[in-house]
XYZ file of C-alpha atoms in Angstrom:
391
model
C 96.966 118.499 81.628
C 95.405 121.651 82.797
C 96.245 123.443 85.921
C 94.152 122.669 88.862
C 92.650 125.742 90.711
C 93.621 126.030 94.153
C 90.982 124.476 96.423
C 89.410 126.186 99.346
C 91.465 125.585 102.500
C 90.383 127.098 105.956
C 92.816 129.580 106.858
C 93.097 127.528 110.406
C 94.354 124.699 108.178
C 97.622 126.244 107.050
C 98.292 128.179 110.368
C 101.637 126.987 111.731
C 101.393 124.476 114.460
C 103.147 126.141 117.464
C 104.882 123.544 119.254
C 108.345 121.874 119.624
C 108.647 121.053 115.864
C 107.644 124.434 114.491
C 108.789 124.766 110.910
C 108.462 127.287 108.084
C 106.829 125.710 105.080
C 106.446 126.754 101.225
C 103.208 126.675 99.605
C 103.649 125.467 95.844
C 100.747 126.263 93.585
C 100.646 124.586 90.236
C 101.056 127.145 87.393
C 102.169 129.724 90.114
C 103.815 133.038 89.290
C 107.406 132.284 87.860
C 106.372 128.725 86.970
C 106.772 125.318 88.729
C 110.345 125.742 89.248
C 110.310 129.056 90.793
C 107.515 127.706 93.194
C 109.782 125.682 95.159
C 113.097 127.751 94.670
C 113.168 128.957 98.508
C 114.337 126.432 100.706
C 112.720 127.233 104.008
C 111.458 123.967 104.889
C 113.616 120.806 106.131
C 117.196 121.200 105.537
C 118.418 119.250 102.487
C 120.494 116.236 103.404
C 123.353 114.795 101.133
C 123.651 111.053 101.023
C 126.507 109.653 103.398
C 129.326 108.072 101.676
C 129.735 104.463 102.323
C 132.125 101.952 100.975
C 130.785 99.768 98.202
C 130.435 96.047 98.993
C 133.026 93.812 97.649
C 132.315 91.355 94.637
C 130.304 88.351 95.780
C 129.820 89.347 99.353
C 128.280 86.559 101.878
C 127.390 86.762 105.538
C 126.444 83.184 106.481
C 128.222 79.891 105.463
C 125.352 78.682 103.476
C 125.639 81.775 101.354
C 129.364 81.099 100.863
C 128.591 77.550 99.639
C 126.004 78.776 97.270
C 128.660 81.155 95.670
C 130.978 78.304 95.205
C 128.110 75.943 93.645
C 127.340 78.686 91.248
C 130.747 79.172 90.139
C 131.307 82.568 91.275
C 134.752 81.545 92.658
C 135.850 79.838 89.414
C 137.677 82.496 88.065
C 140.084 82.817 91.006
C 140.145 79.276 92.042
C 140.462 77.453 88.841
C 143.923 78.441 87.896
C 145.381 77.595 91.316
C 143.554 74.298 91.160
C 144.769 73.233 87.719
C 148.428 74.028 88.712
C 148.366 72.347 91.981
C 146.178 69.646 90.943
C 148.479 68.761 88.044
C 151.499 68.546 90.301
C 149.844 66.519 92.829
C 148.697 64.010 90.095
C 152.130 63.883 88.429
C 153.847 63.163 91.687
C 151.274 60.712 93.172
C 149.580 59.118 90.255
C 151.864 59.956 87.404
C 153.388 56.433 87.297
C 150.181 54.586 87.347
C 148.745 56.592 84.438
C 151.859 56.400 82.329
C 151.923 52.504 82.821
C 148.260 52.269 81.627
C 147.261 50.678 84.758
C 145.094 53.367 86.341
C 141.933 52.162 87.748
C 138.783 53.923 88.684
C 140.306 54.711 92.120
C 143.331 56.212 90.570
C 141.270 58.653 88.514
C 139.016 59.497 91.800
C 142.342 60.455 93.689
C 143.309 62.721 90.581
C 139.968 64.352 90.999
C 140.463 64.991 94.663
C 143.916 66.445 93.555
C 142.130 69.147 91.796
C 139.131 69.565 94.041
C 140.866 70.073 97.050
C 142.877 73.026 95.723
C 139.801 74.421 94.216
C 137.897 74.363 97.511
C 140.840 75.814 99.229
C 141.352 78.650 96.965
C 137.810 79.502 96.977
C 137.860 79.587 100.731
C 140.850 81.928 100.509
C 139.151 84.193 97.858
C 135.822 84.550 99.818
C 137.417 85.138 103.211
C 138.055 88.592 102.260
C 134.380 89.055 100.934
C 132.631 88.163 104.232
C 130.402 91.111 105.319
C 128.216 91.489 108.441
C 124.578 91.027 107.748
C 123.123 94.016 105.959
C 121.653 96.091 108.643
C 118.916 98.492 108.283
C 120.464 102.139 108.404
C 119.708 104.156 111.541
C 117.333 107.002 111.461
C 119.682 109.696 110.192
C 121.136 107.482 107.624
C 117.498 106.778 106.212
C 116.604 110.464 106.173
C 119.731 111.341 104.203
C 119.050 108.422 101.897
C 115.460 109.214 101.448
C 116.108 112.836 100.777
C 118.739 111.884 98.082
C 116.665 109.147 96.325
C 113.588 111.598 95.982
C 115.788 114.478 94.860
C 117.490 112.200 92.234
C 114.299 110.225 91.214
C 111.217 112.433 91.578
C 108.075 110.615 90.657
C 109.524 107.448 90.137
C 107.045 105.541 92.433
C 104.208 107.183 90.565
C 106.019 106.177 87.020
C 106.303 102.327 88.369
C 102.691 102.123 89.600
C 101.379 103.351 86.212
C 102.464 100.156 84.913
C 100.083 98.302 87.214
C 96.910 96.706 85.786
C 94.750 98.960 88.029
C 95.561 102.050 89.796
C 96.680 101.479 93.474
C 96.235 105.301 94.134
C 92.541 105.050 92.761
C 92.036 102.090 95.155
C 93.427 103.954 98.061
C 91.369 107.040 97.930
C 88.107 105.301 97.212
C 86.747 105.447 100.821
C 87.411 109.426 100.558
C 84.932 110.136 97.439
C 82.311 112.435 98.723
C 84.315 113.881 101.384
C 83.476 117.450 101.642
C 86.029 118.821 103.875
C 89.896 119.236 103.282
C 91.761 116.016 102.633
C 95.566 115.952 103.356
C 97.862 113.759 101.323
C 100.700 112.975 103.611
C 104.173 112.370 101.987
C 102.310 113.311 98.701
C 105.488 113.001 96.507
C 104.393 113.886 93.065
C 100.983 114.139 94.118
C 99.252 111.395 91.916
C 96.384 111.112 94.254
C 95.497 114.854 93.273
C 94.193 113.294 89.750
C 92.037 110.739 91.364
C 90.557 113.328 93.844
C 90.025 115.906 91.208
C 86.944 117.670 92.942
C 88.331 117.347 96.515
C 89.299 120.134 98.585
C 93.001 118.596 98.350
C 96.278 119.585 100.004
C 99.552 117.785 99.583
C 102.412 117.773 102.126
C 105.959 116.408 101.366
C 109.680 117.321 102.702
C 111.083 116.559 99.022
C 111.668 119.746 96.896
C 112.301 117.429 93.921
C 108.959 115.587 94.236
C 107.108 118.951 94.739
C 108.599 120.328 91.821
C 107.266 117.303 89.781
C 103.917 117.728 91.130
C 103.858 121.395 90.132
C 105.183 120.485 86.632
C 102.155 118.265 86.491
C 99.743 120.886 87.246
C 98.953 119.473 90.588
C 98.537 121.601 94.011
C 98.300 123.065 96.448
C 101.195 121.461 98.176
C 103.389 122.454 101.241
C 106.934 121.532 101.875
C 107.123 120.474 105.463
C 108.230 117.336 107.626
C 105.190 114.726 108.449
C 106.218 114.731 112.026
C 105.758 118.702 112.171
C 102.684 119.642 109.916
C 102.109 123.228 109.575
C 98.446 122.681 109.908
C 95.835 123.756 112.737
C 94.514 120.982 115.185
C 91.446 119.222 113.795
C 91.568 121.291 110.465
C 91.191 118.357 107.908
C 88.556 115.773 107.384
C 90.712 113.099 105.814
C 94.284 112.056 105.493
C 95.562 109.826 102.749
C 98.953 108.223 102.988
C 100.410 106.120 99.996
C 103.115 103.918 100.628
C 104.818 106.079 103.185
C 104.382 104.638 106.833
C 106.933 101.947 106.638
C 109.578 104.829 105.723
C 108.893 106.595 109.062
C 111.413 106.242 111.607
C 110.294 106.865 114.422
C 106.642 106.457 113.392
C 105.169 107.534 116.571
C 105.702 111.420 115.956
C 104.141 111.237 112.471
C 100.911 109.351 113.777
C 100.535 111.831 116.585
C 100.496 114.643 114.100
C 98.007 112.692 111.903
C 96.071 112.269 115.090
C 96.249 115.878 115.809
C 95.375 117.340 112.392
C 92.341 115.024 111.929
C 89.130 116.352 113.129
C 87.128 114.085 115.456
C 85.548 111.438 113.393
C 88.039 112.163 110.558
C 89.136 109.443 108.340
C 92.677 107.976 107.535
C 93.317 105.832 104.594
C 96.717 104.216 104.147
C 98.310 102.177 101.441
C 101.211 99.962 102.547
C 103.239 97.302 100.902
C 102.172 93.660 101.915
C 103.781 90.239 102.168
C 103.533 88.109 98.800
C 101.264 85.185 99.441
C 101.849 81.814 97.628
C 101.807 82.664 93.929
C 102.420 80.523 90.975
C 105.187 82.435 89.616
C 105.238 85.588 91.591
C 107.523 84.146 94.373
C 110.099 82.982 92.013
C 110.150 86.305 90.128
C 110.702 88.154 93.321
C 113.179 85.915 94.750
C 115.085 86.219 91.240
C 114.976 90.064 91.586
C 116.284 90.022 95.083
C 119.111 87.588 94.483
C 120.033 89.525 91.331
C 120.495 92.491 93.853
C 122.058 90.573 96.515
C 119.423 90.670 99.269
C 116.938 88.731 100.695
C 114.402 91.390 100.925
C 113.940 95.038 100.698
C 114.811 97.017 103.828
C 112.397 98.990 105.711
C 113.063 101.535 108.522
C 109.895 100.372 110.158
C 108.852 96.987 108.641
C 105.916 96.524 111.022
C 104.011 99.164 109.622
C 103.158 96.973 106.529
C 100.960 94.151 107.220
C 100.832 95.310 111.066
C 99.805 98.839 110.354
C 96.257 98.180 111.584
C 97.547 97.327 114.901
C 100.018 100.208 115.289
C 97.112 102.514 114.481
C 94.971 101.149 117.334
C 97.820 101.203 119.622
C 98.012 105.199 118.685
C 94.291 106.115 119.414
C 92.910 105.304 115.946
C 89.695 103.306 115.475
C 90.418 100.900 112.521
C 87.289 100.299 110.449
C 88.767 97.860 107.724
C 91.894 96.361 106.349
C 92.004 94.960 102.636
C 94.754 93.154 100.973
C 94.760 93.441 96.905
C 97.315 92.147 94.400
C 98.190 94.319 91.669
C 100.255 93.413 88.523
C 103.165 95.118 87.188
C 103.866 94.794 83.446
C 107.617 94.237 82.882
C 107.692 93.541 79.137
C 110.615 96.001 78.150
C 114.125 96.326 79.469
C 113.117 100.032 80.367
C 110.315 98.666 82.609
C 112.695 96.438 84.556
C 115.136 99.368 85.147
C 112.414 101.635 86.348
C 111.315 98.637 88.850
C 114.682 98.388 90.313
C 115.130 102.124 90.262
C 111.922 102.421 92.444
C 113.172 100.085 95.220
C 114.946 101.563 98.258
C 118.400 99.944 98.451
C 120.391 101.992 101.047
C 124.143 101.279 101.046
C 123.898 99.152 98.251
C 126.612 98.804 95.781
C 125.919 100.625 92.770
C 127.867 98.076 90.534
C 125.669 95.321 91.785
C 122.547 97.365 90.947
C 123.834 98.124 87.511
C 124.745 94.417 86.824
C 121.235 93.317 88.091
C 119.621 95.956 85.693
C 121.734 94.410 82.814
C 120.782 90.912 83.597
C 117.200 91.196 84.373
C 116.425 93.581 81.540
C 117.720 90.807 79.279
C 115.044 88.633 80.307
C 112.237 91.117 79.795
C 109.680 89.844 77.313
C 106.001 90.753 76.549
C 103.617 89.166 79.039
C 106.248 89.249 81.881
C 104.211 90.311 84.933
C 105.094 90.792 88.516
C 102.616 90.720 91.507
C 102.394 93.367 93.764
C 100.678 92.873 97.065
C 99.470 96.013 98.829
C 97.206 96.673 101.848
C 94.474 99.205 102.410
C 93.790 100.236 106.038
C 90.982 102.593 106.722
C 90.839 104.238 110.244
C 89.251 107.184 112.080
C 90.046 109.307 114.758
C 87.485 108.786 117.431
C 84.672 111.449 117.823
């Protein structure tokens, strides 16, 4: 696509905010001198973080007795328990019921006892196998771990969220920015990623901010700009310098969220608009619940972890508590097309799975990709919140 000219941004808008969170920021322009890669070569923004090394989970991990029982019922312990049960059960049956069976006088009760001879060793062997695989309930990583994980995630998979949402039946980004059409002043895209909202706000005085050099490089390669590399809780913008802020799928990832909301409130002019898109819980759905449950089970989790889960369906309440006037909240269910193995792999790659066993993820990809077929769809519930900074 052709490069997008740099929109007019007031000088005050890019003046660093002199406060306790002062940062330098890189300005990245699409089609800038030296090309997109050169535009983000200088790392003067937030420090790059490497993912912390964490030991992988064992095969067949469990944290509650019910999970252990399900593993046994699904045959996950069979490979280890069956050989032991076969040997022990045969010995017990030969010693205790062998003569009766040999004489041809075995009854139903005899065969029931034979079954018990095999079942008990199987259960004991299963318990022994699972005893070494108990894990504590998977916790949500602390703030520092999340920051490191997210930094590595977006450096390794730039634009993955945009590519995944491109498979939706309608554009979530287009829906997000609908309330901003006609905005004449500067529009800030908070945690802009690869800057997909630039394409749906082509005439806006748009500015993107993100802390990931990898995502901003992807934005530059797509001809989208201008963008700044900076932290969401330390925006290098003047007070009251933007007319609107849009935020796509980022608020549940901020921990703590309070400094980010304070910065958004600060840079918005009085009466300015905030539009936010966040994940929403899945309401009763004929097949959607089963498909999402199958995906989570394949990954060995109950739900996707979030640093600030209350900033999903509860975002409106949080915004009110931090000085915003919420104008509207709407929920909409999009549909993801998962008709090919590649689309299933893309879905899993787009999930935040901190501390997860890479082998388990690879196995889930193989198994679920094998079930992909034309017409296979997955519901994606999202919530849009429109709020304002009181005048």
